[in-house]
Coordinates of C-alpha atoms and ligand atoms in Angstrom, one line a residue:
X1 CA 0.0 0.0 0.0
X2 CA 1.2 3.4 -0.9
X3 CA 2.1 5.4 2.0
X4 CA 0.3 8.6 0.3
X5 CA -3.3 7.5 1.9
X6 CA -5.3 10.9 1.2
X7 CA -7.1 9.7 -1.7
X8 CA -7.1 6.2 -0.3
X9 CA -8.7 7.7 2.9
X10 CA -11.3 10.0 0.8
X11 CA -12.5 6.9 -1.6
X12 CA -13.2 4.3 1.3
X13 CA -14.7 6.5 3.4
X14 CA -16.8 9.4 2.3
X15 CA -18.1 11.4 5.5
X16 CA -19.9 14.2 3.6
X17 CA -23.4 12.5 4.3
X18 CA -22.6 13.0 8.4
X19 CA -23.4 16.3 10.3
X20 CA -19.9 15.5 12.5
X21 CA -18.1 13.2 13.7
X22 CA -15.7 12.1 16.6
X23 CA -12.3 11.5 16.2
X24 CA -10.1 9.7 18.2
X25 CA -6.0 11.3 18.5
X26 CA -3.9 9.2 20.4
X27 CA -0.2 10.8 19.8
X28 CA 0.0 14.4 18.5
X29 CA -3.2 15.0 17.8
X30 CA -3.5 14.8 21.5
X31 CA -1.5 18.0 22.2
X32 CA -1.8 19.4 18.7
X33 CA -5.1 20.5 17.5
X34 CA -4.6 22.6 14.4
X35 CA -7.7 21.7 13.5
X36 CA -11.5 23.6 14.3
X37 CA -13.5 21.5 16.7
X38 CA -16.8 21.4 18.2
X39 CA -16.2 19.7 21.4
X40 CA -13.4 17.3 23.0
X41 CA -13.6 15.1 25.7
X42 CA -10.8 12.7 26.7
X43 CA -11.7 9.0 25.7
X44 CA -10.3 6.0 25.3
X45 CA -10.2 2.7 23.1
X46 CA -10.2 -0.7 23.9
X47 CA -8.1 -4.0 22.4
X48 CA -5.5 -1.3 21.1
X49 CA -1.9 0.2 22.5
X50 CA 0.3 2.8 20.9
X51 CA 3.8 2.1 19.7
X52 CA 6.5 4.0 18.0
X53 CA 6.6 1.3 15.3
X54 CA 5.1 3.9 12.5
X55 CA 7.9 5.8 10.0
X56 CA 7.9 9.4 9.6
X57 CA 8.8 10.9 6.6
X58 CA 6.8 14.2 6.1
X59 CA 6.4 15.6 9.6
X60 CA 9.4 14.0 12.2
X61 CA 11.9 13.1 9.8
X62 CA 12.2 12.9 5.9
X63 CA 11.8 10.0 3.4
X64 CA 16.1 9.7 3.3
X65 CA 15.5 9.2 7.2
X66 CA 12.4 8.5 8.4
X67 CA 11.6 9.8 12.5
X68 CA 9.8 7.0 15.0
X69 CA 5.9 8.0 15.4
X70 CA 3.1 6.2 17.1
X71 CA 0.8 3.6 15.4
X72 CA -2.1 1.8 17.6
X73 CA -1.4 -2.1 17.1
X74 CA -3.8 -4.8 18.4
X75 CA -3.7 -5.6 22.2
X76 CA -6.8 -7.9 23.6
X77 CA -7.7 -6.9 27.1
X78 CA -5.5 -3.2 26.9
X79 CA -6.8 -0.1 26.5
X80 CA -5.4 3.1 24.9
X81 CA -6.4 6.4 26.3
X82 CA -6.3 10.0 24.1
X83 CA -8.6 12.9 23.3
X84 CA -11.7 13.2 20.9
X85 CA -12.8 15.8 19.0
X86 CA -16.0 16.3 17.4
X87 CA -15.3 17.9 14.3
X88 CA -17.6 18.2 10.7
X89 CA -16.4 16.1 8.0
X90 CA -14.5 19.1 6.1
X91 CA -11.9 19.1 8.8
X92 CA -11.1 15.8 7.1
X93 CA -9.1 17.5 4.3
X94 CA -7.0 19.0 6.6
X95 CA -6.1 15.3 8.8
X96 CA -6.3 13.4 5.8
X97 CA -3.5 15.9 4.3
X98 CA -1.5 15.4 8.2
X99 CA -2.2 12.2 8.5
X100 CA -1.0 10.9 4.8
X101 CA 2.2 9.1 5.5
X102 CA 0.3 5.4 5.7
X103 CA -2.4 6.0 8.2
X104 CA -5.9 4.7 7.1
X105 CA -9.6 5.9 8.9
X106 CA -10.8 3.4 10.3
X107 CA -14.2 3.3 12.6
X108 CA -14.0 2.1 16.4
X109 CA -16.0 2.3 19.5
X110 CA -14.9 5.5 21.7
X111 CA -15.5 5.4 25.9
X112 CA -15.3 8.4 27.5
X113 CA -12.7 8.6 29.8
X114 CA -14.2 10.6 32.8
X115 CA -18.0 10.1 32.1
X116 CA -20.0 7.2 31.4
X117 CA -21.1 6.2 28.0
X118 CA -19.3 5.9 24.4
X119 CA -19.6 6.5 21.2
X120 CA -18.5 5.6 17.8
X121 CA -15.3 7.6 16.3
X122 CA -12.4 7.6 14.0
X123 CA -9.2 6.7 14.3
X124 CA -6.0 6.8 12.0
X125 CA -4.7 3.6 11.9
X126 CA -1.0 3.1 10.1
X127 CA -0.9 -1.2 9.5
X128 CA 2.3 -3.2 9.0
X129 CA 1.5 -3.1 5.2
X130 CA 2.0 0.4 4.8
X131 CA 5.8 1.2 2.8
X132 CA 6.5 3.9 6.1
X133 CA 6.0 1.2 8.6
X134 CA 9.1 0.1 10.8
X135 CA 7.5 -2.4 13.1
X136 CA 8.9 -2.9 16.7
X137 CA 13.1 -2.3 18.3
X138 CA 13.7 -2.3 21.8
X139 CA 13.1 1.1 24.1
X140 CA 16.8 1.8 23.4
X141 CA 16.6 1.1 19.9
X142 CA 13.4 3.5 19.2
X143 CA 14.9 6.5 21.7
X144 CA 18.3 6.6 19.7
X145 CA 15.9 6.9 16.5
X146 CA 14.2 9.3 18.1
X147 CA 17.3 11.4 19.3
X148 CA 18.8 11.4 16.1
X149 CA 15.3 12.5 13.9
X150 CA 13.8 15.7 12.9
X151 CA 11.7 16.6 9.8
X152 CA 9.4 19.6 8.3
X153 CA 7.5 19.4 12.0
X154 CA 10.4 19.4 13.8
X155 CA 12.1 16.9 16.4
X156 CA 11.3 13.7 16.9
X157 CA 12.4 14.2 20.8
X158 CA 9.4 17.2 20.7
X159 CA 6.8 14.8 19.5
X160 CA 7.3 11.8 22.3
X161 CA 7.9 14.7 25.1
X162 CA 5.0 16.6 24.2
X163 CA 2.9 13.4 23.7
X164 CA 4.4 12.2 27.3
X165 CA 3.4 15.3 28.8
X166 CA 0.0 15.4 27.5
X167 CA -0.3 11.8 29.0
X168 CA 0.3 13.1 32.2
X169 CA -1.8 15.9 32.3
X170 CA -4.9 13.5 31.3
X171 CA -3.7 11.2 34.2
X172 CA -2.3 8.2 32.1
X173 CA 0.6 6.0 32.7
X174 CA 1.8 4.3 29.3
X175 CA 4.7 2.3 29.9
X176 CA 5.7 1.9 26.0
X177 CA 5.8 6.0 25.7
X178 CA 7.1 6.7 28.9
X179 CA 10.2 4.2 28.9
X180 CA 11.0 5.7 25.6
X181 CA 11.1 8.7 27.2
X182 CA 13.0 7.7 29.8
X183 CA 15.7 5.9 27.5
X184 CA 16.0 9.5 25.4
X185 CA 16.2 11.6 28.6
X186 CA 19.2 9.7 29.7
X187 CA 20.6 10.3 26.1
X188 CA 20.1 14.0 26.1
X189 CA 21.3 14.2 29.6
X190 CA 23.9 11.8 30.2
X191 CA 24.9 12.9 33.0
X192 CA 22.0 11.9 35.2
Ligands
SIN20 C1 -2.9 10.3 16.3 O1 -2.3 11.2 16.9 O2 -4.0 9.9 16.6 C2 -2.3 9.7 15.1 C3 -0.8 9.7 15.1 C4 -0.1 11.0 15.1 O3 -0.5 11.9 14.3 O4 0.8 11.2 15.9

């Protein structure tokens, strides 16, 4: 699969027909809405966990050397918390665009994370067939990546801090993120 998904994403899944819709962010569209939303609540999904297993080659790094960002992959019984927004299907343009470099739409159910009830919402999804997708290293592995990345966005290091931080402020521990972050810490600060 190609990893430009925009017109992938507009032909499988035409939204026009929808007065809004939820969607699901569970790495930088947690702590970087560009984007005009109704409402967002935090939320979570279930059966899914983020790892840095995703290349970046348009926003964390470039397509000579690709930066480390977050994918969801399957995990029975886990659950992967993030922010929703409810935004109206033209906002799509602008996340498709974002969002381009392999990750697909897909549908899933949404809980909200400090209230009872769910919802159904969308998620960008980048699979192991996409060409930009590295697949799993060790903590070590991924924070050197990470150290050693930065692209039209920026650093990698600003994209797994910020997302680390934003964890914390929604009150989630994530051991994948937050051992990554621990691992590029000691690299930028060796002396600690
Ligand atoms: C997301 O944040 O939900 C998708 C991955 C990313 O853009 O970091």
């Amino acid at each position: 699969m190609s990893h430009n998904t925009i017109e992938l994403n507009r032909q499988r899944q035409p939204l026009d027909h929808l007065s809004s819709v939820w969607l699901f962010g569970y790495g930088s569209l947690i702590y970087k809405a560009d984007f005009p939303y109704l409402q967002r609540k935090p939320a979570c999904i279930y059966g899914w966990q983020r790892r840095f297993w995703q290349g970046s080659h348009d926003h964390r790094g470039t397509p000579e050397a690709p930066g480390r960002v977050l994918t969801l992959v399957e995990a029975p019984g886990e659950r992967c918390a993030g922010m929703a927004y409810e935004v109206t299907p033209d906002t799509f343009e602008h996340l498709d665009h974002r969002e381009k470099n392999g990750y697909l739409r897909v549908f899933t159910p949404l809980a909200w994370l400090h209230e009872t009830g769910q919802t159904q919402g969308l998620v960008y999804l980048a699979s192991a067939d996409n060409e930009a997708y590295l697949g799993p290293a060790s903590d070590t592995e991924i924070a050197r990546h990470i150290a050693a990345s930065k692209g039209p966005s920026g650093e990698n290091s600003e994209y797994l801090l910020k997302l680390a931080d934003a964890l914390r402020e929604l009150g989630e521990h994530d051991e994948h993120v937050f051992a990554v972050e621990r691992e590029l810490l000691g690299l930028m600060n060796p002396e600690f």
